[in-house]
Amino acid sequence: MSDNPFHTHLPRNPKEFVAFMLVIAVISVNTIPVVIGGLTAGFTVAMWTDLLRVMPVLLVTVVAVVLLTMKPAHMLTARLVRPGDSFRAHMILNALCSVLLISLVMTVVGTWIGTQRVSTEPLEQFAHLWPRNCTIAFLVEALLAQPVARQVMRRHHQRVDARAAVTAA
């Protein structure tokens, strides 16, 4: 057990990390592209069904990009927070750093996946697209995906810790 009172809110081992990341990725991939696609092409059933077709590819891509940007995001976060900063400060800044890096990649790659064609359009429109996409992604991550994933971890750890306490008694 850790001295950190929020130890129950974060994954403790690789198996829990995978579950934590999948909760965040599933929420994000089912929310962020829908909002971005709706703002780009209009909120229609056709837009939503087109997105449903590419969701599996988006999910795999997002997980890969998260894994590739995780270490740089942690390094950037470590430069911004101090040991005495609150858990929430660490989580918000980590979400911001992660989203910043992930959104740089996904603004281009996500557009290619969503339109099902590789073009220079997302590169040409990057300065217009990226701030909006980054803001939407950050809001979804900070207000929905990560809090839900931390709550899932907290409830899981409450059950695990209760079983361990009964076994130890």
mmCIF file of C-alpha atoms in Angstrom:
data_model
loop_
_atom_site.group_PDB
_atom_site.id
_atom_site.type_symbol
_atom_site.label_atom_id
_atom_site.label_comp_id
_atom_site.label_asym_id
_atom_site.label_seq_id
_atom_site.Cartn_x
_atom_site.Cartn_y
_atom_site.Cartn_z
ATOM 1 C CA MET A 1 0.000 0.000 0.000
ATOM 2 C CA SER A 2 1.194 3.520 -0.730
ATOM 3 C CA ASP A 3 1.273 6.622 1.479
ATOM 4 C CA ASN A 4 -0.579 8.400 -1.330
ATOM 5 C CA PRO A 5 -4.265 8.699 -0.313
ATOM 6 C CA PHE A 6 -5.194 8.457 -3.993
ATOM 7 C CA HIS A 7 -3.363 5.142 -4.452
ATOM 8 C CA THR A 8 -6.757 3.524 -4.938
ATOM 9 C CA HIS A 9 -7.549 5.795 -7.911
ATOM 10 C CA LEU A 10 -4.736 4.643 -10.191
ATOM 11 C CA PRO A 11 -3.618 1.282 -11.587
ATOM 12 C CA ARG A 12 -1.293 -0.727 -9.336
ATOM 13 C CA ASN A 13 -0.074 -3.295 -11.841
ATOM 14 C CA PRO A 14 0.131 -3.876 -15.614
ATOM 15 C CA LYS A 15 -3.204 -5.712 -15.790
ATOM 16 C CA GLU A 16 -4.976 -2.819 -14.067
ATOM 17 C CA PHE A 17 -3.127 -0.358 -16.312
ATOM 18 C CA VAL A 18 -4.550 -2.083 -19.398
ATOM 19 C CA ALA A 19 -8.072 -1.951 -17.928
ATOM 20 C CA PHE A 20 -7.610 1.725 -16.947
ATOM 21 C CA MET A 21 -6.332 2.648 -20.398
ATOM 22 C CA LEU A 22 -9.139 0.737 -22.139
ATOM 23 C CA VAL A 23 -11.827 2.502 -20.081
ATOM 24 C CA ILE A 24 -10.341 5.877 -21.051
ATOM 25 C CA ALA A 25 -9.843 4.861 -24.703
ATOM 26 C CA VAL A 26 -13.360 3.452 -25.146
ATOM 27 C CA ILE A 27 -14.973 6.565 -23.642
ATOM 28 C CA SER A 28 -12.704 8.860 -25.644
ATOM 29 C CA VAL A 29 -13.131 7.082 -28.983
ATOM 30 C CA ASN A 30 -16.912 7.010 -28.537
ATOM 31 C CA THR A 31 -17.108 10.706 -27.620
ATOM 32 C CA ILE A 32 -14.323 12.833 -29.126
ATOM 33 C CA PRO A 33 -14.731 11.815 -32.821
ATOM 34 C CA VAL A 34 -18.505 12.173 -32.569
ATOM 35 C CA VAL A 35 -18.195 15.762 -31.311
ATOM 36 C CA ILE A 36 -15.446 16.634 -33.805
ATOM 37 C CA GLY A 37 -17.282 14.916 -36.674
ATOM 38 C CA GLY A 38 -20.522 16.629 -35.729
ATOM 39 C CA LEU A 39 -18.882 20.030 -35.666
ATOM 40 C CA THR A 40 -17.175 19.313 -38.999
ATOM 41 C CA ALA A 41 -19.895 17.554 -41.007
ATOM 42 C CA GLY A 42 -23.003 18.134 -38.917
ATOM 43 C CA PHE A 43 -24.601 15.909 -36.301
ATOM 44 C CA THR A 44 -26.390 13.394 -38.514
ATOM 45 C CA VAL A 45 -27.158 9.703 -38.325
ATOM 46 C CA ALA A 46 -25.032 9.185 -41.457
ATOM 47 C CA MET A 47 -22.020 10.867 -39.802
ATOM 48 C CA TRP A 48 -22.468 8.718 -36.712
ATOM 49 C CA THR A 49 -22.827 5.445 -38.647
ATOM 50 C CA ASP A 50 -19.737 6.330 -40.724
ATOM 51 C CA LEU A 51 -17.830 6.839 -37.462
ATOM 52 C CA LEU A 52 -19.090 3.528 -36.075
ATOM 53 C CA ARG A 53 -17.485 1.743 -39.034
ATOM 54 C CA VAL A 54 -14.040 3.175 -38.248
ATOM 55 C CA MET A 55 -14.267 3.012 -34.418
ATOM 56 C CA PRO A 56 -12.246 -0.224 -34.127
ATOM 57 C CA VAL A 57 -9.394 1.278 -36.158
ATOM 58 C CA LEU A 58 -9.614 4.501 -34.138
ATOM 59 C CA LEU A 59 -9.497 2.548 -30.876
ATOM 60 C CA VAL A 60 -6.369 0.618 -31.869
ATOM 61 C CA THR A 61 -4.737 3.794 -33.185
ATOM 62 C CA VAL A 62 -5.542 5.773 -30.044
ATOM 63 C CA VAL A 63 -4.099 3.053 -27.802
ATOM 64 C CA ALA A 64 -0.927 2.948 -29.910
ATOM 65 C CA VAL A 65 -0.567 6.748 -29.847
ATOM 66 C CA VAL A 66 -1.190 6.821 -26.084
ATOM 67 C CA LEU A 67 1.567 4.254 -25.558
ATOM 68 C CA LEU A 68 3.962 6.184 -27.832
ATOM 69 C CA THR A 69 3.313 9.532 -26.139
ATOM 70 C CA MET A 70 3.055 8.312 -22.544
ATOM 71 C CA LYS A 71 6.696 8.764 -21.563
ATOM 72 C CA PRO A 72 7.073 12.231 -23.166
ATOM 73 C CA ALA A 73 3.790 13.295 -21.503
ATOM 74 C CA HIS A 74 5.024 12.104 -18.090
ATOM 75 C CA MET A 75 8.321 13.917 -18.603
ATOM 76 C CA LEU A 76 6.497 17.122 -19.542
ATOM 77 C CA THR A 77 4.140 16.752 -16.576
ATOM 78 C CA ALA A 78 7.094 16.254 -14.210
ATOM 79 C CA ARG A 79 8.529 19.590 -15.369
ATOM 80 C CA LEU A 80 5.270 21.367 -14.547
ATOM 81 C CA VAL A 81 4.230 19.885 -11.189
ATOM 82 C CA ARG A 82 5.988 19.833 -7.852
ATOM 83 C CA PRO A 83 5.930 17.064 -5.226
ATOM 84 C CA GLY A 84 3.657 19.090 -2.914
ATOM 85 C CA ASP A 85 1.061 19.756 -5.598
ATOM 86 C CA SER A 86 -2.331 18.121 -5.148
ATOM 87 C CA PHE A 87 -3.406 14.880 -6.756
ATOM 88 C CA ARG A 88 -5.892 16.840 -8.869
ATOM 89 C CA ALA A 89 -3.140 19.184 -10.082
ATOM 90 C CA HIS A 90 -1.043 16.177 -11.119
ATOM 91 C CA MET A 91 -4.013 14.543 -12.881
ATOM 92 C CA ILE A 92 -5.129 17.703 -14.713
ATOM 93 C CA LEU A 93 -1.610 18.556 -15.872
ATOM 94 C CA ASN A 94 -0.950 14.963 -16.910
ATOM 95 C CA ALA A 95 -4.222 14.945 -18.870
ATOM 96 C CA LEU A 96 -3.285 18.252 -20.494
ATOM 97 C CA CYS A 97 0.210 17.058 -21.460
ATOM 98 C CA SER A 98 -1.118 13.722 -22.732
ATOM 99 C CA VAL A 99 -3.924 15.306 -24.737
ATOM 100 C CA LEU A 100 -1.564 17.909 -26.145
ATOM 101 C CA LEU A 101 0.746 15.229 -27.571
ATOM 102 C CA ILE A 102 -1.966 12.767 -28.594
ATOM 103 C CA SER A 103 -4.036 15.468 -30.305
ATOM 104 C CA LEU A 104 -1.046 16.579 -32.380
ATOM 105 C CA VAL A 105 -0.925 13.114 -33.933
ATOM 106 C CA MET A 106 -4.627 12.308 -33.967
ATOM 107 C CA THR A 107 -5.618 15.585 -35.656
ATOM 108 C CA VAL A 108 -3.873 14.251 -38.764
ATOM 109 C CA VAL A 109 -4.180 10.472 -38.391
ATOM 110 C CA GLY A 110 -7.728 10.635 -37.004
ATOM 111 C CA THR A 111 -8.817 12.685 -40.015
ATOM 112 C CA TRP A 112 -7.293 10.109 -42.340
ATOM 113 C CA ILE A 113 -9.074 7.289 -40.528
ATOM 114 C CA GLY A 114 -12.374 9.182 -40.349
ATOM 115 C CA THR A 115 -12.355 10.131 -44.035
ATOM 116 C CA GLN A 116 -10.826 6.778 -45.015
ATOM 117 C CA ARG A 117 -8.247 8.475 -47.216
ATOM 118 C CA VAL A 118 -4.757 9.861 -46.763
ATOM 119 C CA SER A 119 -4.548 13.454 -47.940
ATOM 120 C CA THR A 120 -2.716 16.662 -47.146
ATOM 121 C CA GLU A 121 -5.960 18.299 -45.997
ATOM 122 C CA PRO A 122 -5.430 17.789 -42.243
ATOM 123 C CA LEU A 123 -1.880 19.114 -42.598
ATOM 124 C CA GLU A 124 -3.057 22.133 -44.574
ATOM 125 C CA GLN A 125 -5.833 22.825 -42.058
ATOM 126 C CA PHE A 126 -3.813 21.853 -38.973
ATOM 127 C CA ALA A 127 -3.631 25.375 -37.490
ATOM 128 C CA HIS A 128 -7.422 25.579 -37.687
ATOM 129 C CA LEU A 129 -8.271 21.994 -36.685
ATOM 130 C CA TRP A 130 -5.811 21.245 -33.890
ATOM 131 C CA PRO A 131 -6.829 23.891 -31.292
ATOM 132 C CA ARG A 132 -10.475 22.835 -31.542
ATOM 133 C CA ASN A 133 -9.640 19.115 -31.466
ATOM 134 C CA CYS A 134 -7.232 19.536 -28.540
ATOM 135 C CA THR A 135 -9.804 21.512 -26.543
ATOM 136 C CA ILE A 136 -12.557 18.959 -27.150
ATOM 137 C CA ALA A 137 -10.228 16.071 -26.286
ATOM 138 C CA PHE A 138 -8.988 17.785 -23.109
ATOM 139 C CA LEU A 139 -12.523 18.505 -21.897
ATOM 140 C CA VAL A 140 -13.638 14.915 -22.555
ATOM 141 C CA GLU A 141 -10.517 13.515 -20.863
ATOM 142 C CA ALA A 142 -10.534 15.838 -17.843
ATOM 143 C CA LEU A 143 -14.274 15.866 -17.212
ATOM 144 C CA LEU A 144 -15.399 12.407 -18.324
ATOM 145 C CA ALA A 145 -12.943 9.700 -19.398
ATOM 146 C CA GLN A 146 -10.251 9.974 -16.725
ATOM 147 C CA PRO A 147 -12.603 10.605 -13.777
ATOM 148 C CA VAL A 148 -14.670 7.567 -14.796
ATOM 149 C CA ALA A 149 -11.526 5.417 -15.153
ATOM 150 C CA ARG A 150 -10.230 6.569 -11.737
ATOM 151 C CA GLN A 151 -13.628 5.767 -10.198
ATOM 152 C CA VAL A 152 -13.519 2.285 -11.775
ATOM 153 C CA MET A 153 -10.030 1.791 -10.272
ATOM 154 C CA ARG A 154 -11.125 3.105 -6.856
ATOM 155 C CA ARG A 155 -14.078 0.699 -6.707
ATOM 156 C CA HIS A 156 -11.938 -2.199 -7.930
ATOM 157 C CA HIS A 157 -9.285 -1.467 -5.285
ATOM 158 C CA GLN A 158 -11.902 -1.173 -2.542
ATOM 159 C CA ARG A 159 -13.064 -4.702 -3.378
ATOM 160 C CA VAL A 160 -9.496 -6.051 -3.692
ATOM 161 C CA ASP A 161 -8.381 -4.381 -0.445
ATOM 162 C CA ALA A 162 -11.498 -5.600 1.422
ATOM 163 C CA ARG A 163 -10.823 -9.181 0.275
ATOM 164 C CA ALA A 164 -7.178 -8.869 1.313
ATOM 165 C CA ALA A 165 -8.175 -7.554 4.752
ATOM 166 C CA VAL A 166 -10.602 -10.478 5.271
ATOM 167 C CA THR A 167 -7.924 -12.957 4.154
ATOM 168 C CA ALA A 168 -5.304 -11.379 6.445
ATOM 169 C CA ALA A 169 -7.643 -11.443 9.454
#
